[in-house]
Amino acid sequence: MEFDPRASRSPDDLDQQFLDLALAVHNAVGWSIEHAGADVAWMPGMDELLGMAGRAERDVQARLLELLEPFRAGADTTARGQELDLEHQVSGPDGEVRVLHFHARPTGRSGGLIGLVRDITALHRDRRALADLAGRYRLLVELSPDVILVHQHEIIRYANTAARTILGADSSEQLVGRDLTDIVAPATIPEMRERIRSLTYPGAATARSQADLRRLDGVPVPVELVSVLTSWEGAPALQVVARDVTAQKAAESTLRYQAALVQHVNDAIIATDRQGLVTSWNPAAEEVYGVTAQQALGRHVAELVGAPLQPAEVLAIGGATETRHRRSDGSALVIRLSAAEMGSGYVLVCGDETARRRAEQDFATVVDALDEGVIVVGPDDVVESANPAAGRVLGADTSAIVGSSIDTWRLFDETGTELRPDEDPSRTTRRTGRPQRWRVLRLERSDGHGAWLAVNSRPLNPLENPLRRVVTSFTDITEARANRERLQYEANHDPLTGLVNRTRVLQHLGAPREPRPLAVLFLDLDNFKRINDSLGHATGDEVLRVVGERLVRTAPDEALVGRLGGDEFVVVHNESAEAVLGELGERLLATLTEPIHVQGRRLHVAGSIGVVVSRPGDARVAQDVLRDADVAMYQAKTRGGARCAFFGVELRERVQRNMALEQDLRHAVEQDQLWVAYQPIVDAASGRTAVVEALLRWAHPVHGTVSPGEFIPLAEESDLIDHIGAHMLRVAARQLAAERRRHRIDLRLNVNLSPRQLEDHRLPELVRQALAESGLPAHALCFEITEHALIHDPDAANRMLNGLRELGVRLAIDDFGTGNSSLAQLWRLPVDTLKIDRSFVTELGESDRLGVIVTSIVAMAHAVGLEVVGEGVETPRQLQLLRELGCDQVQGFYLGKPAPLAELLP
């Protein structure tokens, strides 16, 4: 129930008025309890004070009785007039905790109490704050990092922990009672006393100053100090607050260094206040943003960097980010932004990543544009990135490659052996740190197709230790490898027959091999040219293909069968027994004689084989072995063909001699070893020498006189014939021209032309020069050409002969009757003379048939306007017969042997 003090008009009204006044002063609410029961009364405001505003009266009564329970428990034992106090913490509906002070006094009636309750939350808080403040001050002084000393008359009375630490004391007892001058550097004592004398009233303090204290071990300590006039135990005293500035001085030096660093770093360093206004703008910021510090100070940082920027927001996302800014000229910047908070604002570090990001983008664009696959493999052997080419090469989407293990891809070496996991190039590079270059591997793709790759791997960052990431690149060389194999096959195989070619045969002969003999069977078809000339090259090619197939079928399985070119074939076999090789050669020749059916024709071919054996230790190179086999083959042809011939000692010696002679012949002209002999050609009627035939002779310094039958073929085979032929023409023309002038005779000169010389387009010019240099008239020069030279290429020979005739020289057919020419063909050629071969003259007196033949030749030659010369006259009988048969001129040993011109014309 509510407490109403005016309901009573007892003599205690005066006390009641005082109670009302006290309640008003202290903002208290009164309450009372009758007897020891539960009847309690209170004044208005109790419900609010208890945090139960608006609650039912019974709830307020119950709560009040609960709080007053300690008073009620001791009411009977409390003497009248004794004061009781109690404090409780109560919570209001909003959760706020209040501290209530209950004050009570017994009323004199049994168990009766009267009292006040008031809110002392603020007072309680103030008391606690005051106690905390005192405690904190004591702790602050004791735990202060600054030295705090109290001294009276320069005697130390108190020293805190910092003082003991800085001065090197183990306890306060080492400092308290000590003279102040013991811990002050002597040089600073006068200044100290002067500052102390300036303090004239309590609380006065000296200005901050620098001094040096001295540790108990004598080491000086620079400090910054202030002295304050105070009291200690009721007497005046001085309190000294000193700060060790050793670290400060070092920090100042560091700050100066950092300030210089800020001025010289490449990153823009910007300081702002809390509102984002720029307070500091270093030179790098000027360079990055194109704004001077003078222009930047005081402006908002977002305005200067050309993008929204709130330092607090950068801090909220972790203090670092990458963003886009703009220079003052509008160009875009990629900025690595870091933010830190300082007392008055923020510090921003802006690293210009524009060039790096542009380079990264350019690099990424280049990598993406590469035809070469590129992947980056991480430390767990998982692909971290892959360019589009990698997907094309590996036959998978790039998204499927990234995140996959390198073990997904099966790799094989060039032998077909699958690589072990530790042999993978990426793993090898990570394990060893060394790059893997141009490893050729075969990949088994997921689509079932295989691909040949040229693989390279290298550390992504060579400075890492241990190595974490490896970049592996690979190029699809499947097509290139196939092309290379095809080109290699084509380079080593004959396109017509599919057999290995000369290059591969020479490689096989020159390759290192086991110490076993090696036999080369060199086969050349006999008279194959007739097939090409008569039936065409298509038929000839088909014949060559059939021959190649038969040789492969007949040769031993382990033998190498090749085509060297034209109609030349070779079989290389590991064998040395002449009987075995002879039998093999006979089988090869026999298989050639089997009829060949081509384009409805039945053809027969034959061949000649030369055999050479190369044994271990043989000094000959592959070319030499093949050449010796070729020589043996020609030996077989000279014996009639369709047979085998072995390269022996005699043949070797002859070949070696020919080789030496060929080399010496190359220098014979320069060394003046060649000279010209002349054989007379006599007019049959008068017996006068009308013509001399120039014949080349070689006086070798070692071998003596070398027969023309030996060195002329060498010259023709080695292409020296043009050189020595031109030399002989110049010498003979010069010598004969000189003799014609000296003897004043009309003597003509015959010079032989080889088939090779007829093929030389420079021949007419050489003849013109020789005539011009010597002064020999063109009509005095006659060139002798054999029938064989004419039938080799009739059209070309005819063109060359016409070219010579235009110079005015004469032409003669030599050795007529040994070739395939007929008199009917001669009229088409621009020739002047016909020389009957010596084979007709030798047996002229012994055979009537030969006489008829020679008579016919002479008659038909005269019929087409040709002069006729009979060669090989060795007897008077032969001379007489040729005269009778009508020969115009004769030549032979009977009439004169070849000799120097001076001896021939005494």
Tab-separated table of C-alpha atoms in Angstrom, residues 64-65 67 110 159 167 285 372:
chain	number	residue	atom	x	y	z
A	64	LEU	CA	10.479	-4.394	-2.126
A	65	LEU	CA	10.058	-7.055	0.580
A	67	LEU	CA	15.155	-6.282	-1.132
A	110	SER	CA	8.372	-4.866	17.502
A	159	ALA	CA	62.554	6.164	-7.736
A	167	LEU	CA	70.031	3.612	-14.124
A	285	ALA	CA	53.041	10.611	-56.582
A	372	GLU	CA	52.883	-23.869	-79.166
